[in-house]
Structure formats: C-alpha cells, structure tokens
Amino acid sequence: MNRLYHYALSPFCRKVRLTLAEKKLEVELVEERYWEKDPEFLRRSPAGKVPVLRYGSRILSESTAICEYLDETVPTPPLLPRGPEARYEVRRLVTWFDDKFNEEVTTKLMGERVYRKVMGTGYPDSSNVKAGARAIKEHLSYMESLLDQRRWLAGNDLTLADFAAAAHLSVLDYISDVDWNRSEVVKDWYAKIKSRPAFRSLLADQIPGFPPPSHYADLDF
Amino acid sequence: MNRLYHYALSPFCRKVRLTLAEKKLEVELVEERYWEKDPEFLRRSPAGKVPVLRYGSRILSESTAICEYLDETVPTPPLLPRGPEARYEVRRLVTWFDDKFNEEVTTKLMGERVYRKVMGTGYPDSSNVKAGARAIKEHLSYMESLLDQRRWLAGNDLTLADFAAAAHLSVLDYISDVDWNRSEVVKDWYAKIKSRPAFRSLLADQIPGFPPPSHYADLDF
C-alpha cells in the first residue's frame, strides 16, 4: 500500500492527496509532525519536510516533483496538458501559489493562527495576520482575472494549477480566512473543485483544537 | 531577439541563462533592479521578480517553468532525461537547491552580504551569515554523497539539477563563500560545469561595488 507522510493542513500535502485521489491511487495517510524532527522521519526525508510518499519501493519528496511523477506514470486523467505553452502556464501557476501565495498569504494566516499554537512558537503576530488578510484579496482578484477568460485556472481543463490553488484556499477556508463573497467566479470555481470525489478526504480532516467551521465541508457554502 | 530581464547575482536568473546558452538560444540581457518596483516592469511581471524572459512574442516568468518550457520546445541538448524516475530526481533536486539551499544558504550569505547593501536595507545580520556558512558545509556534503555515485548530480548526464546547483554556488563563489577544498568531488564537478561554453557569460559578470575575486572566473581555481 502506498503511504503518505503528511500534515492535514499543509497545502503541499493536500496537492499530492488531490493528485493521488484524482488518479484513483489508494494511499494510507500517516500524520507526521515534521517540526518535531523525529530521527526516523529525517532518515526517510533528508529535506525534513512533508509530504513524503512511499510509492511502491520508492520514497518520494517535494510535492510538485511527486505530482509530475504521478502524472507521467499514471497519465489518466491528465493533470498537465499536452502542448508546451499550456504546460508552461500550469507550471507557472503552480509556482505562483506554492511560492508567492504561500509566502504572502498562507504562511501569514495559517502560520500565525494555527502553526504557532500547534508548534508552540508563541502568540500570533497581528501585523502578519493583517498583511495576509490584505494579500489574499489581491490574489482572489488575480484568480478572478484568470477565470474570467478560462474555465479552469490554467486553461479550459482542470490541471495541477487548480489543485495547487485549491490546496492553499482549502486550508485557509478551514480557519474561515477566505471571503467567498468577494468574487462569484472564484466561488463557482471552488464549488466545482470542492464537489469532486478527490476532495472528499480533505473535507473530512479534523485538527485537534481547531474544529472546522460548518461551511468548510458544505458543498453548498 | 529574445530578452532576459535579470539580475546578475540572482541564481534563478543564472539557471535560465545557463539553459538558454546550453541550447544556443541568443538573448539580450537587461538588468532589472526588481526591488525598485518599476511600474513598467511590474506590468510585464505580475509576480514582481526576475527572471522574466521575452521569448518571441511571449513573456515568461518563474525560472523552472521557463527552463522546462525551453527544454520541451528546444529539445537538444536535453536537460531532463526521458524516464519518469530520472525526471523526478532532476525535479526533486532543482527544488532542493531553489528552495532549501536558497533559504538556508543563498539568502543567508548573498542576502546579507550583497543584497542589503545594493537594496539599502541596512547592515548584514551576522547570525544569518554564520548560519549560512554552517549550512553550506552540510549541503556540500550532501552533494558529495550524490556525486560519489553519479557523474552528475541527478544521474550520469548533465541536467537542469546541475544548472540549479551551479547557479547558486556560482553566486556564492562570486563573494568567495564557497570553500572548494572541502570536497574534491564537488570541486571536480564545478570545474567541469564551469568550463562549459554556457558558463562564460556568468564568469564575465561584474557587479558595481563588488568586484569578483580572481579565482571566480579562473577555470583552474
């Protein structure tokens, strides 16, 4: 059985979980509190972070490298398109969310509100929370500008870019940090992706000490 | 003519320059002091960072997405291998250097010693410099463990992983922050990559106020 060492509110782990589920690859989820630096875990993962996927006899790390590997070895349904221009756009947007959105929004909100408490690193820094709350508005506008012209973020088909974006937004939605009323078109996009069977496992997540709001798992939010 | 908006000591720009040169694609280099947030530049690059490549009629950003695009559209010489396992290993290592090495080493040393002065953000933080100097030793050991078993970092052929690593090490070498005597095998690897024609433009870089040491451009360092 494949096994994913993960943390439920990590968007990088969620992107891999969505990819595995979309390709109907079964996986056993094992929670890894990676910041505790368990020596056994560090042996499996020299980079010291999650996700780490045991896939057959292989140990794989780095979420986007894992997803591209899964897409190349289990091509159906495809998560990257065929043409180089379209593939470029998917990769650009995956990086957009995993680098820029993560730095400007996810680490500012999730990092301050949840990780500090879970990891025991002190009280939230309210200036970071404010900066994150400001930045997410700009990012939702950017997503709206893309979705005004496309069915999905990178084009007319669902791709890894949608999973990257939905992974970040879903962890923020878990702590009620996404104002879905800002953009009808972004809300419609999220409703579409949230109703996919691949999303079910994410909607069932429960973090001790942080119960999700009722709208989190509601498909009609 | 293709045009690359870049900053000479950015490892992300250098990875793209190496890829362009290896594929014999001519490019005009335009220095972009991206931290000054010139409105004209921000219009071209919504992420506000370099590199940005004008390639024919297209504007491309995100260094790894650019390099994979160039590799798919100009396949010779290849910078990613054919098999999914080998491609995974290249992508894992590109991320290793661009995320982990960058955060633990490049931003700590280059960020403190050069960027602070160039961007006018104060004096170097010596605890960061010390942490970077410590971390680079571990990374050189990791590279040695890979190169003990392989001709190049990701396998027996030169790949984008070597360019990612060399891009970071070359900017650090520019400020004499790489102790090449730590590992014969890593030094040999760098000597091999440094002597490639694709490397010449990097070795000619000159940053005002920061003259390179004499060994920087010396192929017999």
Short mmCIF file of C-alpha atoms in Angstrom, two decimals:
data_model
loop_
_atom_site.label_atom_id
_atom_site.label_comp_id
_atom_site.label_asym_id
_atom_site.label_seq_id
_atom_site.Cartn_x
_atom_site.Cartn_y
_atom_site.Cartn_z
CA MET A 1 0.00 0.00 0.00
CA ASN A 2 1.24 3.48 -0.79
CA ARG A 3 1.76 5.66 2.24
CA LEU A 4 1.80 9.44 2.51
CA TYR A 5 3.51 11.08 5.47
CA HIS A 6 1.64 14.32 5.72
CA TYR A 7 0.17 17.07 7.85
CA ALA A 8 -3.53 17.70 7.27
CA LEU A 9 -3.31 21.49 6.97
CA SER A 10 -0.24 21.53 4.73
CA PRO A 11 -1.25 22.78 1.27
CA PHE A 12 1.71 20.93 -0.25
CA CYS A 13 0.45 17.63 1.18
CA ARG A 14 -3.07 18.44 0.02
CA LYS A 15 -1.90 18.98 -3.55
CA VAL A 16 -0.39 15.49 -3.52
CA ARG A 17 -3.51 13.99 -1.88
CA LEU A 18 -5.69 15.56 -4.57
CA THR A 19 -3.41 14.21 -7.30
CA LEU A 20 -3.39 10.70 -5.82
CA ALA A 21 -7.17 10.70 -5.41
CA GLU A 22 -7.86 12.11 -8.87
CA LYS A 23 -5.80 9.25 -10.31
CA LYS A 24 -7.58 6.75 -8.05
CA LEU A 25 -4.34 5.73 -6.33
CA GLU A 26 -5.04 4.43 -2.86
CA VAL A 27 -2.84 5.72 -0.09
CA GLU A 28 -2.57 5.31 3.65
CA LEU A 29 -2.23 8.68 5.36
CA VAL A 30 0.21 8.92 8.26
CA GLU A 31 0.32 12.18 10.20
CA GLU A 32 3.86 13.49 10.50
CA ARG A 33 4.54 16.33 12.93
CA TYR A 34 7.63 17.14 10.87
CA TRP A 35 8.69 20.09 13.03
CA GLU A 36 9.42 17.64 15.88
CA LYS A 37 12.23 16.27 13.70
CA ASP A 38 11.74 12.61 14.55
CA PRO A 39 15.04 10.91 13.56
CA GLU A 40 13.19 8.07 11.82
CA PHE A 41 11.36 10.62 9.67
CA LEU A 42 14.53 12.57 8.88
CA ARG A 43 16.11 9.34 7.65
CA ARG A 44 13.28 8.98 5.11
CA SER A 45 13.22 12.67 4.25
CA PRO A 46 16.57 14.46 4.20
CA ALA A 47 14.79 17.77 3.46
CA GLY A 48 12.91 17.32 6.78
CA LYS A 49 9.52 18.30 5.46
CA VAL A 50 6.23 16.82 4.30
CA PRO A 51 4.84 15.42 2.06
CA VAL A 52 6.87 12.25 1.75
CA LEU A 53 5.31 9.50 -0.33
CA ARG A 54 6.22 5.84 -0.09
CA TYR A 55 5.18 4.69 -3.54
CA GLY A 56 5.86 1.02 -4.14
CA SER A 57 9.51 0.66 -3.16
CA ARG A 58 10.33 4.32 -3.73
CA ILE A 59 10.45 7.21 -1.26
CA LEU A 60 9.47 10.47 -2.93
CA SER A 61 9.63 14.05 -1.65
CA GLU A 62 8.96 17.58 -2.97
CA SER A 63 5.28 17.96 -3.74
CA THR A 64 5.42 19.23 -7.32
CA ALA A 65 8.08 16.72 -8.35
CA ILE A 66 5.83 13.99 -6.87
CA CYS A 67 2.75 15.24 -8.73
CA GLU A 68 4.58 15.47 -12.07
CA TYR A 69 5.95 11.95 -11.49
CA LEU A 70 2.47 10.61 -10.77
CA ASP A 71 1.14 12.38 -13.85
CA GLU A 72 3.83 10.82 -16.04
CA THR A 73 3.42 7.30 -14.64
CA VAL A 74 -0.40 7.29 -14.28
CA PRO A 75 -1.42 9.50 -17.21
CA THR A 76 -5.21 9.21 -16.77
CA PRO A 77 -6.83 11.59 -16.06
CA PRO A 78 -4.08 14.03 -17.13
CA LEU A 79 -3.19 16.90 -14.80
CA LEU A 80 -0.85 18.58 -17.25
CA PRO A 81 -1.93 19.35 -20.81
CA ARG A 82 -0.03 18.27 -23.94
CA GLY A 83 1.33 21.46 -25.52
CA PRO A 84 4.45 23.16 -24.14
CA GLU A 85 2.73 26.57 -23.87
CA ALA A 86 -0.15 25.10 -21.86
CA ARG A 87 2.24 23.09 -19.69
CA TYR A 88 4.28 26.22 -19.05
CA GLU A 89 1.16 28.03 -17.86
CA VAL A 90 0.30 25.21 -15.45
CA ARG A 91 3.81 25.18 -14.01
CA ARG A 92 3.90 28.96 -13.72
CA LEU A 93 0.68 28.95 -11.74
CA VAL A 94 1.66 26.03 -9.51
CA THR A 95 4.75 28.05 -8.58
CA TRP A 96 2.64 31.18 -8.18
CA PHE A 97 0.55 29.50 -5.49
CA ASP A 98 3.27 27.41 -3.87
CA ASP A 99 5.75 30.31 -3.68
CA LYS A 100 4.07 33.68 -3.87
CA PHE A 101 0.62 32.89 -2.48
CA ASN A 102 2.19 30.68 0.17
CA GLU A 103 4.61 33.37 1.30
CA GLU A 104 2.19 36.29 1.14
CA VAL A 105 -0.96 34.59 2.39
CA THR A 106 -0.75 31.01 3.69
CA THR A 107 2.24 31.40 5.98
CA LYS A 108 0.90 34.75 7.20
CA LEU A 109 -2.57 33.45 8.15
CA MET A 110 -2.20 29.70 8.70
CA GLY A 111 1.32 30.14 10.01
CA GLU A 112 0.30 32.68 12.64
CA ARG A 113 -3.14 31.38 13.58
CA VAL A 114 -2.52 27.63 13.64
CA TYR A 115 1.12 26.62 13.33
CA ARG A 116 2.28 28.85 16.16
CA LYS A 117 -0.13 27.15 18.53
CA VAL A 118 0.46 23.63 17.24
CA MET A 119 4.25 24.02 17.20
CA GLY A 120 4.33 26.04 20.41
CA THR A 121 6.19 29.04 18.98
CA GLY A 122 4.29 31.83 20.70
CA TYR A 123 1.38 34.14 20.00
CA PRO A 124 0.21 35.22 16.55
CA ASP A 125 1.89 38.33 15.15
CA SER A 126 -1.07 40.53 14.27
CA SER A 127 0.87 42.53 11.66
CA ASN A 128 1.45 39.29 9.74
CA VAL A 129 -2.21 38.34 10.01
CA LYS A 130 -3.20 41.77 8.69
CA ALA A 131 -0.73 41.54 5.81
CA GLY A 132 -2.06 38.10 4.90
CA ALA A 133 -5.67 39.29 5.02
CA ARG A 134 -4.76 42.17 2.69
CA ALA A 135 -2.79 39.99 0.28
CA ILE A 136 -5.48 37.33 -0.14
CA LYS A 137 -7.79 39.99 -1.63
CA GLU A 138 -5.28 40.74 -4.37
CA HIS A 139 -4.80 37.05 -5.06
CA LEU A 140 -8.55 36.45 -5.32
CA SER A 141 -8.72 39.32 -7.81
CA TYR A 142 -5.89 37.76 -9.79
CA MET A 143 -7.71 34.42 -9.84
CA GLU A 144 -10.86 36.18 -10.96
CA SER A 145 -8.97 37.79 -13.85
CA LEU A 146 -7.80 34.34 -14.96
CA LEU A 147 -11.22 32.69 -14.51
CA ASP A 148 -12.97 35.45 -16.45
CA GLN A 149 -11.24 34.07 -19.52
CA ARG A 150 -10.87 30.37 -18.73
CA ARG A 151 -12.96 27.53 -17.29
CA TRP A 152 -10.10 26.49 -15.02
CA LEU A 153 -7.12 28.49 -13.79
CA ALA A 154 -4.59 27.47 -16.45
CA GLY A 155 -6.99 26.91 -19.36
CA ASN A 156 -10.15 25.03 -20.24
CA ASP A 157 -9.22 21.82 -18.43
CA LEU A 158 -8.63 21.07 -14.78
CA THR A 159 -4.89 20.87 -14.09
CA LEU A 160 -2.37 20.70 -11.28
CA ALA A 161 -2.62 24.51 -11.08
CA ASP A 162 -6.21 24.17 -9.83
CA PHE A 163 -5.12 21.62 -7.25
CA ALA A 164 -2.28 23.86 -6.06
CA ALA A 165 -4.62 26.83 -5.66
CA ALA A 166 -7.41 24.77 -4.08
CA ALA A 167 -4.95 23.21 -1.65
CA HIS A 168 -3.99 26.64 -0.31
CA LEU A 169 -7.52 28.03 -0.29
CA SER A 170 -8.91 24.93 1.42
CA VAL A 171 -6.55 25.18 4.39
CA LEU A 172 -7.42 28.87 4.72
CA ASP A 173 -11.10 28.02 4.43
CA TYR A 174 -10.61 25.59 7.32
CA ILE A 175 -9.83 28.61 9.50
CA SER A 176 -12.51 30.80 7.83
CA ASP A 177 -9.96 33.09 6.21
CA VAL A 178 -11.47 33.13 2.71
CA ASP A 179 -14.21 35.64 1.96
CA TRP A 180 -16.06 33.79 -0.79
CA ASN A 181 -18.35 36.77 -1.34
CA ARG A 182 -15.53 38.76 -2.91
CA SER A 183 -15.81 37.01 -6.24
CA GLU A 184 -18.67 34.97 -7.69
CA VAL A 185 -16.44 33.44 -10.33
CA VAL A 186 -13.81 32.27 -7.83
CA LYS A 187 -16.53 30.87 -5.58
CA ASP A 188 -18.02 28.95 -8.54
CA TRP A 189 -14.58 27.57 -9.38
CA TYR A 190 -14.08 26.43 -5.77
CA ALA A 191 -17.56 24.88 -5.64
CA LYS A 192 -16.73 22.88 -8.77
CA ILE A 193 -13.44 21.60 -7.42
CA LYS A 194 -14.82 21.01 -3.91
CA SER A 195 -17.51 18.70 -5.26
CA ARG A 196 -15.03 16.36 -6.94
CA PRO A 197 -14.66 12.94 -5.31
CA ALA A 198 -10.90 13.67 -4.98
CA PHE A 199 -11.72 16.43 -2.49
CA ARG A 200 -13.65 14.25 -0.02
CA SER A 201 -10.71 13.23 2.11
CA LEU A 202 -9.71 16.87 2.63
CA LEU A 203 -13.19 17.83 3.71
CA ALA A 204 -13.13 15.11 6.38
CA ASP A 205 -9.94 16.46 8.03
CA GLN A 206 -10.17 17.39 11.70
CA ILE A 207 -7.33 19.09 13.56
CA PRO A 208 -7.46 18.64 17.34
CA GLY A 209 -8.04 22.02 18.97
CA PHE A 210 -9.16 23.57 15.67
CA PRO A 211 -12.64 22.34 14.72
CA PRO A 212 -13.56 23.43 11.17
CA PRO A 213 -16.45 25.87 10.65
CA SER A 214 -19.70 24.33 9.39
CA HIS A 215 -19.32 25.75 5.86
CA TYR A 216 -15.93 24.04 5.41
CA ALA A 217 -17.28 20.66 4.32
CA ASP A 218 -20.55 22.04 2.91
CA LEU A 219 -20.69 21.73 -0.89
CA ASP A 220 -23.33 24.45 -0.94
CA PHE A 221 -21.34 27.01 1.07
CA MET B 1 15.78 38.95 -30.29
CA ASN B 2 14.94 37.22 -27.05
CA ARG B 3 15.41 39.38 -23.99
CA LEU B 4 16.00 38.36 -20.38
CA TYR B 5 15.22 40.81 -17.61
CA HIS B 6 17.58 39.66 -14.91
CA TYR B 7 19.86 40.48 -12.03
CA ALA B 8 23.41 39.16 -12.41
CA LEU B 9 23.71 37.65 -8.94
CA SER B 10 20.27 36.01 -8.93
CA PRO B 11 20.70 32.22 -9.03
CA PHE B 12 17.24 31.88 -10.58
CA CYS B 13 18.26 34.14 -13.47
CA ARG B 14 21.53 32.27 -13.82
CA LYS B 15 19.72 28.94 -14.16
CA VAL B 16 17.74 30.39 -17.08
CA ARG B 17 20.87 31.94 -18.63
CA LEU B 18 22.65 28.59 -18.46
CA THR B 19 19.67 26.84 -20.05
CA LEU B 20 19.42 29.41 -22.86
CA ALA B 21 23.16 29.23 -23.54
CA GLU B 22 23.30 25.43 -23.43
CA LYS B 23 20.56 25.37 -26.08
CA LYS B 24 22.38 28.04 -28.09
CA LEU B 25 19.48 30.47 -27.85
CA GLU B 26 20.70 34.05 -28.13
CA VAL B 27 19.37 36.51 -25.64
CA GLU B 28 19.83 40.16 -24.81
CA LEU B 29 20.40 40.67 -21.08
CA VAL B 30 18.67 43.65 -19.45
CA GLU B 31 19.47 44.35 -15.82
CA GLU B 32 16.32 44.73 -13.75
CA ARG B 33 16.60 46.12 -10.23
CA TYR B 34 13.31 44.42 -9.47
CA TRP B 35 13.20 45.55 -5.83
CA GLU B 36 12.73 49.14 -7.07
CA LYS B 37 9.34 48.02 -8.42
CA ASP B 38 9.44 49.97 -11.66
CA PRO B 39 5.78 50.12 -12.84
CA GLU B 40 6.75 49.18 -16.40
CA PHE B 41 8.47 46.06 -15.08
CA LEU B 42 5.53 45.13 -12.83
CA ARG B 43 3.24 45.31 -15.86
CA ARG B 44 5.38 42.67 -17.59
CA SER B 45 5.84 40.62 -14.44
CA PRO B 46 2.87 40.46 -12.08
CA ALA B 47 4.92 38.39 -9.62
CA GLY B 48 7.39 41.33 -9.42
CA LYS B 49 10.53 39.26 -9.63
CA VAL B 50 13.22 38.19 -12.04
CA PRO B 51 13.87 36.37 -14.32
CA VAL B 52 11.36 37.47 -16.93
CA LEU B 53 12.01 36.24 -20.45
CA ARG B 54 10.63 37.85 -23.59
CA TYR B 55 10.73 34.87 -25.92
CA GLY B 56 9.37 35.63 -29.38
CA SER B 57 6.02 37.25 -28.64
CA ARG B 58 5.64 35.60 -25.22
CA ILE B 59 6.50 36.94 -21.77
CA LEU B 60 7.59 34.12 -19.45
CA SER B 61 8.25 34.12 -15.71
CA GLU B 62 9.14 31.60 -12.98
CA SER B 63 12.59 30.20 -13.64
CA THR B 64 11.89 26.46 -13.52
CA ALA B 65 8.71 26.77 -15.60
CA ILE B 66 10.79 28.72 -18.16
CA CYS B 67 13.56 26.10 -18.21
CA GLU B 68 11.11 23.21 -18.64
CA TYR B 69 9.38 25.14 -21.43
CA LEU B 70 12.70 25.73 -23.20
CA ASP B 71 13.58 22.07 -22.77
CA GLU B 72 10.29 20.99 -24.33
CA THR B 73 10.45 23.41 -27.26
CA VAL B 74 14.21 23.17 -27.97
CA PRO B 75 14.90 19.54 -27.02
CA THR B 76 18.62 19.46 -27.98
CA PRO B 77 20.68 19.08 -25.87
CA PRO B 78 18.17 17.69 -23.36
CA LEU B 79 18.25 19.00 -19.79
CA LEU B 80 15.72 16.50 -18.48
CA PRO B 81 16.13 12.78 -19.08
CA ARG B 82 13.47 10.52 -20.64
CA GLY B 83 12.30 8.19 -17.87
CA PRO B 84 9.83 9.37 -15.20
CA GLU B 85 12.07 8.19 -12.32
CA ALA B 86 15.05 10.10 -13.68
CA ARG B 87 12.90 13.18 -14.39
CA TYR B 88 11.56 13.03 -10.85
CA GLU B 89 15.09 13.05 -9.48
CA VAL B 90 16.01 16.11 -11.54
CA ARG B 91 12.92 18.00 -10.38
CA ARG B 92 13.46 16.98 -6.76
CA LEU B 93 17.00 18.34 -6.85
CA VAL B 94 16.09 21.55 -8.68
CA THR B 95 13.60 22.20 -5.86
CA TRP B 96 16.21 21.19 -3.28
CA PHE B 97 18.55 23.94 -4.46
CA ASP B 98 15.96 26.58 -5.33
CA ASP B 99 14.02 26.14 -2.06
CA LYS B 100 16.13 24.58 0.65
CA PHE B 101 19.63 25.61 -0.39
CA ASN B 102 18.34 29.05 -1.30
CA GLU B 103 16.66 29.56 2.05
CA GLU B 104 19.40 28.04 4.20
CA VAL B 105 22.46 29.31 2.32
CA THR B 106 21.99 31.76 -0.56
CA THR B 107 19.65 34.20 1.13
CA LYS B 108 21.72 34.00 4.32
CA LEU B 109 25.07 34.79 2.68
CA MET B 110 24.27 36.64 -0.56
CA GLY B 111 21.21 38.24 1.00
CA GLU B 112 23.15 39.65 3.94
CA ARG B 113 26.47 40.46 2.28
CA VAL B 114 25.30 41.88 -1.04
CA TYR B 115 21.56 42.48 -1.29
CA ARG B 116 21.39 44.53 1.89
CA LYS B 117 23.97 46.94 0.52
CA VAL B 118 22.57 47.03 -3.02
CA MET B 119 18.96 47.43 -1.85
CA GLY B 120 19.87 49.75 1.01
CA THR B 121 18.24 47.68 3.76
CA GLY B 122 20.85 48.04 6.46
CA TYR B 123 23.86 46.17 7.77
CA PRO B 124 24.43 42.42 7.46
CA ASP B 125 22.98 40.32 10.27
CA SER B 126 25.99 38.30 11.42
CA SER B 127 23.87 35.50 12.90
CA ASN B 128 22.40 34.90 9.43
CA VAL B 129 25.85 34.93 7.86
CA LYS B 130 27.05 32.39 10.43
CA ALA B 131 24.02 30.16 9.87
CA GLY B 132 24.60 30.28 6.11
CA ALA B 133 28.28 29.45 6.49
CA ARG B 134 27.34 26.45 8.64
CA ALA B 135 24.59 25.25 6.30
CA ILE B 136 26.70 25.34 3.14
CA LYS B 137 29.00 22.72 4.66
CA GLU B 138 26.10 20.30 5.06
CA HIS B 139 24.95 20.98 1.53
CA LEU B 140 28.42 20.38 0.09
CA SER B 141 28.47 17.06 1.96
CA TYR B 142 25.09 16.18 0.51
CA MET B 143 26.32 16.99 -2.99
CA GLU B 144 29.39 14.88 -2.37
CA SER B 145 27.20 11.92 -1.36
CA LEU B 146 25.31 12.25 -4.65
CA LEU B 147 28.45 12.71 -6.76
CA ASP B 148 30.13 9.71 -5.17
CA GLN B 149 27.60 7.57 -7.00
CA ARG B 150 26.87 9.61 -10.12
CA ARG B 151 28.76 11.59 -12.77
CA TRP B 152 26.33 14.50 -12.43
CA LEU B 153 24.01 15.42 -9.58
CA ALA B 154 20.85 13.67 -10.79
CA GLY B 155 22.46 10.80 -12.70
CA ASN B 156 25.03 10.14 -15.38
CA ASP B 157 24.03 13.04 -17.62
CA LEU B 158 24.14 16.78 -17.08
CA THR B 159 20.63 18.06 -16.26
CA LEU B 160 18.79 21.10 -15.03
CA ALA B 161 19.65 19.96 -11.48
CA ASP B 162 23.33 20.69 -12.17
CA PHE B 163 22.45 24.12 -13.53
CA ALA B 164 20.30 24.90 -10.49
CA ALA B 165 23.10 23.91 -8.12
CA ALA B 166 25.81 25.65 -10.13
CA ALA B 167 23.71 28.81 -10.31
CA HIS B 168 23.60 29.03 -6.53
CA LEU B 169 27.22 28.05 -5.99
CA SER B 170 28.45 30.47 -8.64
CA VAL B 171 26.84 33.49 -7.00
CA LEU B 172 28.32 32.43 -3.67
CA ASP B 173 31.70 31.89 -5.32
CA TYR B 174 31.46 35.46 -6.59
CA ILE B 175 31.63 36.59 -2.96
CA SER B 176 34.19 33.89 -2.01
CA ASP B 177 31.73 32.00 0.16
CA VAL B 178 32.45 28.51 -1.18
CA ASP B 179 35.31 26.53 0.34
CA TRP B 180 36.23 24.32 -2.61
CA ASN B 181 38.77 22.46 -0.50
CA ARG B 182 36.01 20.75 1.48
CA SER B 183 35.29 18.20 -1.23
CA GLU B 184 37.45 17.12 -4.16
CA VAL B 185 34.50 15.53 -5.93
CA VAL B 186 32.32 18.64 -5.67
CA LYS B 187 35.22 20.79 -6.87
CA ASP B 188 35.72 18.48 -9.86
CA TRP B 189 32.03 18.69 -10.67
CA TYR B 190 32.14 22.51 -10.53
CA ALA B 191 35.29 22.62 -12.67
CA LYS B 192 33.52 20.52 -15.30
CA ILE B 193 30.44 22.71 -15.39
CA LYS B 194 32.42 25.95 -15.16
CA SER B 195 34.40 25.08 -18.29
CA ARG B 196 31.28 24.70 -20.44
CA PRO B 197 30.73 27.42 -23.05
CA ALA B 198 27.29 28.04 -21.46
CA PHE B 199 29.05 29.30 -18.32
CA ARG B 200 31.11 32.04 -19.99
CA SER B 201 28.57 34.83 -19.67
CA LEU B 202 28.27 34.21 -15.91
CA LEU B 203 32.03 34.37 -15.44
CA ALA B 204 32.11 37.78 -17.14
CA ASP B 205 29.59 39.32 -14.70
CA GLN B 206 30.73 42.39 -12.78
CA ILE B 207 28.63 43.97 -10.02
CA PRO B 208 29.50 47.62 -9.31
CA GLY B 209 30.93 47.89 -5.80
CA PHE B 210 31.53 44.14 -5.60
CA PRO B 211 34.49 43.12 -7.79
CA PRO B 212 34.78 39.31 -8.05
CA PRO B 213 37.83 37.58 -6.57
CA SER B 214 40.46 36.44 -9.08
CA HIS B 215 39.57 32.74 -8.73
CA TYR B 216 35.94 33.42 -9.73
CA ALA B 217 36.49 33.33 -13.50
CA ASP B 218 39.55 31.08 -13.35
CA LEU B 219 38.84 27.63 -14.84
CA ASP B 220 41.79 26.27 -12.88
CA PHE B 221 40.71 27.56 -9.48
#
